[in-house]
Each structure stands twice: as C-alpha cells, then as structure tokens.
Tab-separated table of C-alpha atoms in Angstrom:
chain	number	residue	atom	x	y	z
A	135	UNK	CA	71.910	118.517	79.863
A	136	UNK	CA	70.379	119.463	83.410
A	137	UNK	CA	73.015	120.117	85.735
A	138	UNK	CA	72.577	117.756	88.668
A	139	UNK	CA	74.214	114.112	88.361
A	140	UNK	CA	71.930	111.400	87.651
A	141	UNK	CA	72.299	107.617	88.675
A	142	UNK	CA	70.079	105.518	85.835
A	143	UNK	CA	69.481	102.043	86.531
A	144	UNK	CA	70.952	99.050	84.055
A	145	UNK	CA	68.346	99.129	81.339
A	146	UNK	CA	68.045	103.242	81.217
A	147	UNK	CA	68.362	104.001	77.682
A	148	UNK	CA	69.703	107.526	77.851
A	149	UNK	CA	72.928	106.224	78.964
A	150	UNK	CA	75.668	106.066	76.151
A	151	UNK	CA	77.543	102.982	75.573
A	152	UNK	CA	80.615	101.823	73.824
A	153	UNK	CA	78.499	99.032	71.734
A	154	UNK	CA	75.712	102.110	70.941
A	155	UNK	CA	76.800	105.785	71.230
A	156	UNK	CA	73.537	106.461	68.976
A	157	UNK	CA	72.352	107.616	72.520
A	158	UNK	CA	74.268	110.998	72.135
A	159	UNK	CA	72.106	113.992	72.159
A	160	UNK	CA	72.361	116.463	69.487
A	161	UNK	CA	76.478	117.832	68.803
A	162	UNK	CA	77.462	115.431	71.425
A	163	UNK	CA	80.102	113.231	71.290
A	164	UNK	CA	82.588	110.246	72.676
A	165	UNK	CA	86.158	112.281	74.000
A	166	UNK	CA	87.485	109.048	75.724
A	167	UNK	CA	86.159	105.853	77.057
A	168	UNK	CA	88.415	103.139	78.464
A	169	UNK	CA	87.695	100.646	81.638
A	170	UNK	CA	90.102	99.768	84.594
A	171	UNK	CA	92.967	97.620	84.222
A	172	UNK	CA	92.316	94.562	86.443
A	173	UNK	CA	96.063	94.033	87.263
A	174	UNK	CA	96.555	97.664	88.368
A	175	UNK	CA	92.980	97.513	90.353
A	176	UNK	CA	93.936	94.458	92.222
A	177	UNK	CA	97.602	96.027	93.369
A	178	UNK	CA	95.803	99.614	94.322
A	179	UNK	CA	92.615	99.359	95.037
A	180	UNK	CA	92.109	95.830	96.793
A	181	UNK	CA	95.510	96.138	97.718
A	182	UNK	CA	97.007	92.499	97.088
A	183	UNK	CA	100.180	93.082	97.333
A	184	UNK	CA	99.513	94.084	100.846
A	185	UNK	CA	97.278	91.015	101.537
A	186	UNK	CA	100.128	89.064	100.636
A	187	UNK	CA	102.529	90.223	102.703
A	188	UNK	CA	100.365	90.191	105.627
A	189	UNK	CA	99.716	86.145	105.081
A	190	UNK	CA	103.560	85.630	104.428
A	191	UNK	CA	104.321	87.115	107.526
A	192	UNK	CA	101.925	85.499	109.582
A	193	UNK	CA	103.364	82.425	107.582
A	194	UNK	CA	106.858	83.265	109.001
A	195	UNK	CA	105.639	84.293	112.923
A	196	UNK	CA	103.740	80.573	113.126
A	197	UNK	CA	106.889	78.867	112.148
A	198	UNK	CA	109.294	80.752	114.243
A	199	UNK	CA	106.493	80.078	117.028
A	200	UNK	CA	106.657	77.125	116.646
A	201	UNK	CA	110.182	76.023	116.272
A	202	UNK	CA	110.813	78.100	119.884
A	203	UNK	CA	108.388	75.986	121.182
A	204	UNK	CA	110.279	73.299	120.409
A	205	UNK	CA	108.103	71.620	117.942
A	206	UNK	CA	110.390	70.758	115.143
A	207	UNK	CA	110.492	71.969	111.561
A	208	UNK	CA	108.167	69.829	110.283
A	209	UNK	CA	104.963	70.746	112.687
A	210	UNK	CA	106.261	74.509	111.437
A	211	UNK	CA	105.775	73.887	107.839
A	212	UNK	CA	102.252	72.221	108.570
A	213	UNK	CA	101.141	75.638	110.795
A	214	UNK	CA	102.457	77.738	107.579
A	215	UNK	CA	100.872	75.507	104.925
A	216	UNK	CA	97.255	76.003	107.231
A	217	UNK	CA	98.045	79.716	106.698
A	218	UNK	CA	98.607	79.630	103.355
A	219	UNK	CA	95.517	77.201	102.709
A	220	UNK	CA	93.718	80.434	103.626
A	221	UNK	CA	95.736	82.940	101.957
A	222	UNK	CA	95.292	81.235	98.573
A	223	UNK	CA	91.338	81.214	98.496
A	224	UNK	CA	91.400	84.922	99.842
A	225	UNK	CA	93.738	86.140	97.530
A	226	UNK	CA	91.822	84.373	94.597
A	227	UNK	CA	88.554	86.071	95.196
A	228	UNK	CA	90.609	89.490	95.088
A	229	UNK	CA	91.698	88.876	91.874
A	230	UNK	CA	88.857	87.671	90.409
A	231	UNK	CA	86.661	90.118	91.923
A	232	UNK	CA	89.376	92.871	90.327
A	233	UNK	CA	88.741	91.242	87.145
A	234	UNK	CA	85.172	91.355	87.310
A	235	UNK	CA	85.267	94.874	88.206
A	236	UNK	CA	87.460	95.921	85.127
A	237	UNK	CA	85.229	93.649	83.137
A	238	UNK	CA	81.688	95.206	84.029
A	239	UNK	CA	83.430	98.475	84.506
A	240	UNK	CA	83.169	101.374	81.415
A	241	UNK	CA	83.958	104.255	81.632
A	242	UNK	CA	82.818	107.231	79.078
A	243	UNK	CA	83.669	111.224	78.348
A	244	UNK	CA	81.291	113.166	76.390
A	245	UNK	CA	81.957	116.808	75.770
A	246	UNK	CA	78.408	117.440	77.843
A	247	UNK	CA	78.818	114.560	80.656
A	248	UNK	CA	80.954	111.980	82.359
A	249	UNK	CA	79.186	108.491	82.716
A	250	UNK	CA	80.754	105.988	84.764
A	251	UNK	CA	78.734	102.661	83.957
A	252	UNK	CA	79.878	100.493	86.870
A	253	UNK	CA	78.696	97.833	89.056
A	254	UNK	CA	79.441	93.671	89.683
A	255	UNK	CA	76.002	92.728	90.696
A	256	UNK	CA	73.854	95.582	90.864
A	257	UNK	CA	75.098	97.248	87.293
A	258	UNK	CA	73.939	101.275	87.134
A	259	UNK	CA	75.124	104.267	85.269
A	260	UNK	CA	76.184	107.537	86.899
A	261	UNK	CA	75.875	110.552	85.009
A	262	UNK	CA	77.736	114.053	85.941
A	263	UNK	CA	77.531	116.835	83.750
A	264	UNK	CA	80.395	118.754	82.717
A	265	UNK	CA	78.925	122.067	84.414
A	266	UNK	CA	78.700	120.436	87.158
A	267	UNK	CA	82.466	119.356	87.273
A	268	UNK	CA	84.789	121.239	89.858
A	269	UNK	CA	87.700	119.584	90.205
A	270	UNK	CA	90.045	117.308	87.677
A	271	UNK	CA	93.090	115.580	89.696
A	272	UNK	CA	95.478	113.006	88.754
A	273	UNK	CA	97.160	110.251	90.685
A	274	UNK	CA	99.977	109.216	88.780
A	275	UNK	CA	101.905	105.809	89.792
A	276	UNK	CA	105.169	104.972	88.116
A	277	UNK	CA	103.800	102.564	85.440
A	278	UNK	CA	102.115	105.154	84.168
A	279	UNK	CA	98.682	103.858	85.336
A	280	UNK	CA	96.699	106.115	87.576
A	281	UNK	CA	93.422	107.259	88.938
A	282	UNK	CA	91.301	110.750	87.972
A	283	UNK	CA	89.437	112.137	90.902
A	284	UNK	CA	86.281	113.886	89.570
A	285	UNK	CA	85.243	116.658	92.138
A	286	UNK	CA	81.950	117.863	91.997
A	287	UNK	CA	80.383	121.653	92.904
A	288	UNK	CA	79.277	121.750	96.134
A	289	UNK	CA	75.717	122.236	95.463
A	290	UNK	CA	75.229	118.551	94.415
A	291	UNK	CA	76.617	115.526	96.635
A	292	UNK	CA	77.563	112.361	95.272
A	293	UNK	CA	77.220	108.911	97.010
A	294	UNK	CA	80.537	107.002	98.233
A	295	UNK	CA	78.332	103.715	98.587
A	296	UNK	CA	77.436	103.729	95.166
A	297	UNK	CA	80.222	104.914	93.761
A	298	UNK	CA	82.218	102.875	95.688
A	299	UNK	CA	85.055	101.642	94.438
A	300	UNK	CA	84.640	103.652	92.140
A	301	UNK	CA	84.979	106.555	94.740
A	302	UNK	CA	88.123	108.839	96.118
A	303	UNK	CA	89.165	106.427	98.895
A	304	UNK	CA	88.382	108.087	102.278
A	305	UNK	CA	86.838	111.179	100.848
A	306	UNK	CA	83.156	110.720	102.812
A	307	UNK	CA	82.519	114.543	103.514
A	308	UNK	CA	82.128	115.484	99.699
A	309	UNK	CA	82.827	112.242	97.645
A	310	UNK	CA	83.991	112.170	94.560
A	311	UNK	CA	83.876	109.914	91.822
A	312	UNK	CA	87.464	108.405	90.429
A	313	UNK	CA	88.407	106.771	87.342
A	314	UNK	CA	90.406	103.608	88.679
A	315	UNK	CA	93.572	102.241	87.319
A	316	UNK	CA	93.314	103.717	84.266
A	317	UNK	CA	95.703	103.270	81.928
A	318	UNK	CA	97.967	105.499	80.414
A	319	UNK	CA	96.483	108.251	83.122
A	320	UNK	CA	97.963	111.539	82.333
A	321	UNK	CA	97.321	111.288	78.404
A	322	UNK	CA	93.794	110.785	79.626
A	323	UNK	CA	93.499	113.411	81.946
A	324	UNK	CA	94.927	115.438	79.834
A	325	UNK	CA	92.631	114.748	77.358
A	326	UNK	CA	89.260	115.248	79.821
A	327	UNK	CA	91.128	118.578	81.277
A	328	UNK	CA	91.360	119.617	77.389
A	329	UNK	CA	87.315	119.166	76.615
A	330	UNK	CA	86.543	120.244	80.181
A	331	UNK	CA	88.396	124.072	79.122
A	332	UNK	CA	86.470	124.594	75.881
A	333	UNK	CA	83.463	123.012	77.255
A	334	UNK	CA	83.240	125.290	80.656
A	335	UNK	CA	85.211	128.585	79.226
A	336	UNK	CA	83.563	130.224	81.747
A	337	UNK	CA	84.594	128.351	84.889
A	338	UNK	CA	87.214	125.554	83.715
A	339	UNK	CA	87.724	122.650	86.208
A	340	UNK	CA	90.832	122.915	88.229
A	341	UNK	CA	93.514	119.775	86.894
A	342	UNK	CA	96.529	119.140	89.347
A	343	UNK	CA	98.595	116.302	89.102
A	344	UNK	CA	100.351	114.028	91.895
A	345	UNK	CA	102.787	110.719	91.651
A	346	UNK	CA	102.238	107.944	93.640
A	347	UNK	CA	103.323	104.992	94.363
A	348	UNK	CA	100.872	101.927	93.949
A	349	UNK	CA	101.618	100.555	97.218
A	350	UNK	CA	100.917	103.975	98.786
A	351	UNK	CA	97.093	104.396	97.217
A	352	UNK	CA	94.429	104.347	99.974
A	353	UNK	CA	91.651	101.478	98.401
C-alpha cells in the first residue's frame, strides 16, 4: 500500500466495497464498515435542531411585533404561518439531504487502509493508509452515536472541500477526515484503535476520547 492518501473517482476499481470486497489485496481484510446514521447527521452535522429553533423564534418575534403594533392576533398568526411556510421547505431539504448523505455514504476499515466512499452528486472514494494515520479521536454524544476524527501525518494534506462533510468541522489548517454519526462510536473506535496498534507496532496512532453533546458539535 503506498503511503500517501489517494482520492479514486466513482468507477475506480481498486476501491473495496461492501457489495465486492474481492478488491482486497493479498492478507487484507474488512475490520469494520458501517455508514452514517441520517437522524444523528441531520441533529449534528446540519444542525436541525438549531434551524428550528431559529424559525420558531422568529415565529414568536413577528407575532409579538405585531400584536404591539396593534394589529390583532389574527394578522400575528398570518406573519408566523409566512415564517413557517419557509421553515418547512428548508427544514425538508435538510433532512432529506441528511438522508441522502447516510444513503450514498460507506464507510470501510481494512487492516492496510481507511476508505471513506462518500459523495451526493459527485460520488468518489478516499483512500488513507494506515501508515499514514496519526491521530484516532472520538466524539462521543450521549446516545452513544459519535464521530472519529482521522488525523493524518503531516507530510500529506488532506482536502476539507472534498472531504467535506465528511471533514473535522473547522479544522482548515491540517484537515482531517471524520467518520460522521456513527453509530455505536466508541465500540467502533475501539475497534479501528485495536487494528491501528498491531497494524503500526512501530508508531501506533494516538486514540483520545471526548463527550459531547449533539447540540454542541460544530457542522
């Protein structure tokens, strides 16, 4: 396995899949593979909780507004319902775009490489060897979902835009690439921290663990 990271493009061959892990080189083989859960995504990375209560409050400022200016209860529920006639269509395309995500969104450990196949409309695989890996961290939310940060050695530089949002949010000066509301995210971390020891005896990947709470994640 060369040791940079590789981006292939949709029909590359070389990447493994879940439907075809025949692409495995030599003693190779699947540790983990799993996908986002759309629910969790939509709460903590497009943040739709948040969305929400910015339109309901908005809701609530136009009808006080508008009851101070005298305007009566009714012409206050017609300024909300105009709000919320925008809030519903906005809030729709999060969570179908979240479900898209999780949907053309896989996500694969090897004990030589970690391959995140992502990508709505523009699909493309993104290959980091296991030498290459640096860093393992866990952000741990109550449910028990989480994200893995995957920090890479600073002689190769990964893309935000492409990994994007797939990416550590707000990490632009060294990005690195995340597993997204993943469920059950310590077992799984746990499990990549395990392969990454035996497979890089020499210099094992720092793991460190954080909880969060969903509302506080940075999309």
């Amino acid at each position: 396995m060369s040791g940079t990271a590789v981006i292939f493009g949709e029909f590359d061959d070389s990447r493994p899949v879940s439907e075809a892990p025949a692409a495995l080189a030599g003693d190779e083989r699947i540790v983990w593979q799993g996908a986002p859960d759309w629910r969790r995504f939509a709460l903590s990375v497009m943040k739709i909780r948040t969305i929400a209560l910015y339109f309901a409050v908005i809701m609530v400022a136009r009808f006080a507004a508008d009851l101070a200016a005298g305007q009566g209860v009714g012409a206050g529920l017609v300024s909300a319902a105009w709000t919320l006639c925008l809030a519903l269509p906005v809030l729709g395309f999060l969570a179908i775009y979240a479900k898209l995500v999780a949907r053309s969104t896989r996500y694969t450990v090897t004990t030589k490489r970690l391959v995140l196949r992502i990508g709505v409309a523009l699909p493309m695989t993104v290959t980091i060897p296991v030498d290459l890996v640096e860093t393992l961290d866990l952000r741990r939310r109550a449910d028990g979902s989480g994200d893995i940060l995957i920090g890479v050695l600073p002689k190769q530089r990964l893309s935000y835009s492409v990994l994007w949002p797939h990416a550590r949010p707000w990490c632009f000066s060294r990005p690195q690439a995340a597993l997204r509301a993943v469920h059950q995210a310590e077992a799984v971390a746990e499990t990549i921290g395990r392969m990454l020891a035996r497979q890089t005896a020499t210099t094992p990947a720092r793991v460190t663990t954080a909880p969060i709470a969903a509302a506080a994640v940075a999309g």
